[in-house]
Coordinates of C-alpha atoms in Angstrom, one line a residue:
M1 CA -55.1 15.6 -0.2
T2 CA -58.9 14.1 -0.3
E3 CA -60.5 16.2 -3.0
P4 CA -63.8 17.4 -1.0
T5 CA -66.3 15.8 -1.6
V6 CA -70.7 16.8 -1.5
S7 CA -71.6 14.4 0.9
A8 CA -69.2 16.1 3.4
A9 CA -71.1 19.5 2.5
L10 CA -74.4 17.7 2.9
A11 CA -73.1 16.2 6.0
A12 CA -72.7 19.6 7.5
F13 CA -75.7 21.3 6.4
R14 CA -77.5 18.6 8.2
Q15 CA -75.4 19.6 11.7
S16 CA -77.5 23.0 11.3
A17 CA -80.8 21.8 12.1
S18 CA -82.3 24.0 8.9
P19 CA -85.7 24.1 8.5
W20 CA -85.2 23.4 5.4
L21 CA -83.7 19.7 6.0
A22 CA -87.1 18.4 6.9
L23 CA -88.3 18.3 2.7
P24 CA -88.6 14.9 2.4
F25 CA -85.5 15.5 -0.8
F26 CA -83.5 15.8 2.6
A27 CA -85.6 13.6 4.8
E28 CA -85.9 10.7 2.6
G29 CA -82.9 10.0 1.1
A30 CA -83.0 11.5 -1.5
A31 CA -80.0 13.9 -0.8
D32 CA -77.8 11.3 -0.2
I33 CA -78.2 9.4 -4.2
V34 CA -77.5 13.2 -5.3
A35 CA -74.6 13.8 -3.4
A36 CA -72.9 10.6 -4.3
R37 CA -73.4 11.0 -8.2
V38 CA -72.1 14.1 -7.7
D39 CA -68.7 13.3 -5.7
E40 CA -68.7 10.1 -8.4
R41 CA -68.0 12.9 -11.0
I42 CA -65.6 14.4 -8.4
A43 CA -64.2 10.6 -8.4
A44 CA -63.7 10.8 -11.8
G45 CA -61.6 13.7 -12.1
A46 CA -64.3 16.7 -12.7
Q47 CA -64.2 20.0 -10.9
V48 CA -68.0 20.9 -9.2
L49 CA -68.5 24.1 -8.4
P50 CA -69.2 26.3 -6.8
A51 CA -66.9 24.9 -3.3
P52 CA -68.2 22.4 -0.8
G53 CA -69.0 25.0 1.7
N54 CA -71.3 27.0 -1.0
I55 CA -73.4 24.4 -2.4
F56 CA -76.5 24.6 0.2
A57 CA -76.1 28.3 0.7
A58 CA -79.4 29.2 -0.5
L59 CA -81.0 27.4 1.7
A60 CA -78.5 28.0 4.7
L61 CA -78.6 32.2 4.6
T62 CA -82.7 31.9 4.1
P63 CA -84.4 29.9 6.4
L64 CA -87.3 28.7 5.6
P65 CA -89.5 30.9 7.7
A66 CA -87.9 34.1 6.3
V67 CA -88.6 33.6 3.1
K68 CA -90.1 36.9 1.8
V69 CA -88.7 36.5 -2.1
V70 CA -88.2 33.4 -4.6
I71 CA -85.7 33.8 -7.3
L72 CA -85.1 30.6 -9.2
G73 CA -82.7 29.9 -11.6
Q74 CA -81.4 27.2 -13.6
D75 CA -77.7 26.0 -12.4
P76 CA -74.2 27.9 -11.0
Y77 CA -71.6 29.5 -13.2
P78 CA -69.7 27.3 -14.3
T79 CA -66.2 29.7 -14.6
P80 CA -64.1 28.6 -11.4
G81 CA -64.3 31.0 -8.5
D82 CA -67.8 32.4 -10.1
A83 CA -70.8 30.9 -8.5
N84 CA -71.4 31.2 -4.6
G85 CA -74.3 28.9 -4.5
L86 CA -76.8 31.4 -4.9
A87 CA -78.6 32.2 -8.4
F88 CA -77.5 34.8 -10.5
S89 CA -74.5 36.1 -8.0
Y90 CA -71.7 36.6 -9.3
V91 CA -68.9 37.0 -7.4
G92 CA -65.8 36.5 -9.9
S93 CA -63.2 39.0 -10.8
R94 CA -64.6 39.8 -14.4
R95 CA -67.3 41.8 -16.0
L96 CA -70.7 40.9 -14.6
P97 CA -72.4 38.3 -16.3
A98 CA -74.6 39.4 -18.9
S99 CA -77.8 38.0 -17.7
L100 CA -77.1 39.6 -13.9
K101 CA -76.2 42.9 -15.9
V102 CA -80.2 43.1 -17.3
I103 CA -81.4 41.9 -13.9
L104 CA -79.9 44.3 -12.4
A105 CA -80.3 47.1 -14.2
E106 CA -83.7 46.7 -13.0
V107 CA -82.5 48.0 -9.3
E108 CA -80.8 51.2 -10.8
P109 CA -79.9 51.5 -14.8
G110 CA -76.4 51.3 -15.4
K111 CA -75.2 51.6 -11.8
A112 CA -74.1 47.9 -11.8
T113 CA -70.7 47.3 -11.1
R114 CA -70.5 44.3 -8.3
G115 CA -72.9 41.0 -8.6
D116 CA -72.6 39.2 -5.3
L117 CA -76.0 38.7 -3.8
T118 CA -75.8 37.1 -0.7
A119 CA -77.2 41.2 1.1
W120 CA -80.4 40.0 -0.6
A121 CA -80.3 36.3 0.9
H122 CA -79.6 37.9 4.5
Q123 CA -83.2 39.5 3.8
G124 CA -84.9 37.0 2.9
V125 CA -84.8 36.4 -0.3
L126 CA -84.1 32.4 -1.2
L127 CA -82.1 32.5 -4.7
L128 CA -82.4 28.8 -5.6
N129 CA -81.1 27.5 -8.4
S130 CA -83.0 24.2 -10.0
A131 CA -79.0 22.1 -9.7
L132 CA -76.9 23.4 -7.0
T133 CA -73.8 21.8 -8.7
V134 CA -72.2 22.8 -12.0
E135 CA -69.2 21.1 -14.0
A136 CA -66.4 23.6 -14.8
G137 CA -67.2 24.6 -18.3
Q138 CA -69.9 22.6 -18.8
A139 CA -73.0 24.6 -18.2
G140 CA -76.4 22.5 -17.6
A141 CA -74.1 19.7 -16.9
H142 CA -76.5 18.4 -13.3
L143 CA -79.4 19.9 -14.5
R144 CA -81.0 15.7 -14.5
F145 CA -79.1 14.8 -11.5
G146 CA -82.1 15.3 -9.2
W147 CA -81.7 17.9 -7.8
A148 CA -84.6 19.8 -9.5
R149 CA -86.6 17.9 -6.8
L150 CA -85.0 20.2 -4.1
A151 CA -86.2 23.4 -6.2
D152 CA -89.6 21.7 -6.4
E153 CA -90.0 20.9 -2.5
A154 CA -88.4 24.5 -1.6
V155 CA -91.5 26.3 -3.7
A156 CA -94.1 23.7 -2.4
A157 CA -92.9 24.4 0.8
V158 CA -93.1 27.9 0.7
S159 CA -96.1 27.6 -0.5
A160 CA -97.7 26.1 2.0
R161 CA -97.2 28.7 4.8
A162 CA -99.3 30.8 5.6
E163 CA -97.0 33.8 6.0
P164 CA -97.0 35.5 2.4
A165 CA -94.4 35.6 0.2
V166 CA -93.8 36.7 -3.7
F167 CA -92.3 34.6 -6.8
L168 CA -90.1 36.2 -9.1
L169 CA -90.6 33.3 -12.4
W170 CA -88.1 34.1 -14.7
G171 CA -88.2 32.1 -18.4
A172 CA -89.9 29.0 -19.1
Q173 CA -88.3 26.5 -16.4
A174 CA -89.2 28.8 -13.2
R175 CA -92.5 29.8 -14.7
A176 CA -93.3 25.5 -14.8
R177 CA -93.1 25.7 -11.2
A178 CA -96.0 28.6 -11.4
A179 CA -98.5 25.9 -10.7
L180 CA -97.2 24.9 -7.0
I181 CA -98.0 28.0 -5.9
D182 CA -101.1 28.4 -4.3
R183 CA -102.1 32.5 -5.9
S184 CA -104.8 32.6 -3.2
R185 CA -102.3 33.4 -0.7
H186 CA -98.8 34.3 -2.4
G187 CA -97.8 36.2 -5.3
V188 CA -96.4 35.5 -8.3
L189 CA -94.5 37.7 -11.2
E190 CA -93.8 36.2 -14.1
C191 CA -91.9 37.6 -17.1
G192 CA -89.1 36.8 -19.5
H193 CA -86.1 35.2 -19.1
P194 CA -83.6 38.3 -18.5
S195 CA -80.7 36.6 -21.1
P196 CA -80.0 38.8 -23.9
L197 CA -80.5 35.8 -25.8
N198 CA -84.3 36.0 -25.0
R199 CA -85.5 37.4 -28.7
A200 CA -89.0 39.1 -26.6
R201 CA -87.1 40.4 -24.8
D202 CA -89.8 40.7 -22.0
F203 CA -87.6 41.3 -19.2
P204 CA -86.1 45.0 -19.5
G205 CA -88.8 47.6 -17.8
S206 CA -91.0 44.4 -16.5
D207 CA -89.7 46.4 -12.6
P208 CA -90.1 43.0 -10.7
F209 CA -88.8 44.5 -7.7
G210 CA -90.5 47.4 -7.6
R211 CA -93.4 45.2 -7.5
A212 CA -92.5 42.7 -6.0
N213 CA -91.8 45.5 -3.5
A214 CA -94.9 47.1 -3.7
W215 CA -96.9 43.4 -3.4
L216 CA -95.5 42.9 0.4
A217 CA -95.9 46.5 1.7
E218 CA -99.7 45.4 0.7
H219 CA -99.4 41.8 2.2
G220 CA -98.1 44.1 5.6
S221 CA -94.3 43.2 5.0
A222 CA -91.5 45.4 4.8
P223 CA -89.8 45.7 1.5
I224 CA -86.4 44.9 0.2
A225 CA -83.4 46.8 -0.2
W226 CA -83.1 46.0 -3.5
R227 CA -79.4 48.4 -4.5
L228 CA -75.9 46.6 -4.0
L229 CA -73.9 49.3 -1.8

């Protein structure tokens, strides 16, 4: 049986005619180069996550014209079955990851029992990782494979629109992309990373979701229903 490839997933995404495909990352061939590099790892026996059908889920579920909020992550969870292609989203069967528990505590303290963030994506929340793939048991394995160009271009594309959006930048890597955002048209809410390893602990109590909804309301957009039902 042939191992599913990222190149095949990319070809399928191209068939969707997504507005994101106009990004230079896709239009100028960088996506093909990255996909081929990941496919080399698959051919070498690496287990690449998430499943190929979910690699471009963030872009597929939240088209560029629909984006109201942008949340940037690092890379997918490296345990098989945990990631579904959306930053911070968790569909595993064990306890929620520590960072996700901290995030969801800002939505409804003490109530988080599930971590699938697909409902956010459907409402216009772009949940995009800096790397769309990872290898099982090796967090960060593909951070230098070229995926970061896609994250940069996606942020810049949202910033270039006339429609206002709000960017939630958590931690140093996400905050480094603040320079790509036109603050005269868009909201930028920065704070520390939600990881419990963040010694500054400047994420808990920052109320990113309440502040984002307030910003959206001020700019004529309906709020996001952040609570996961």
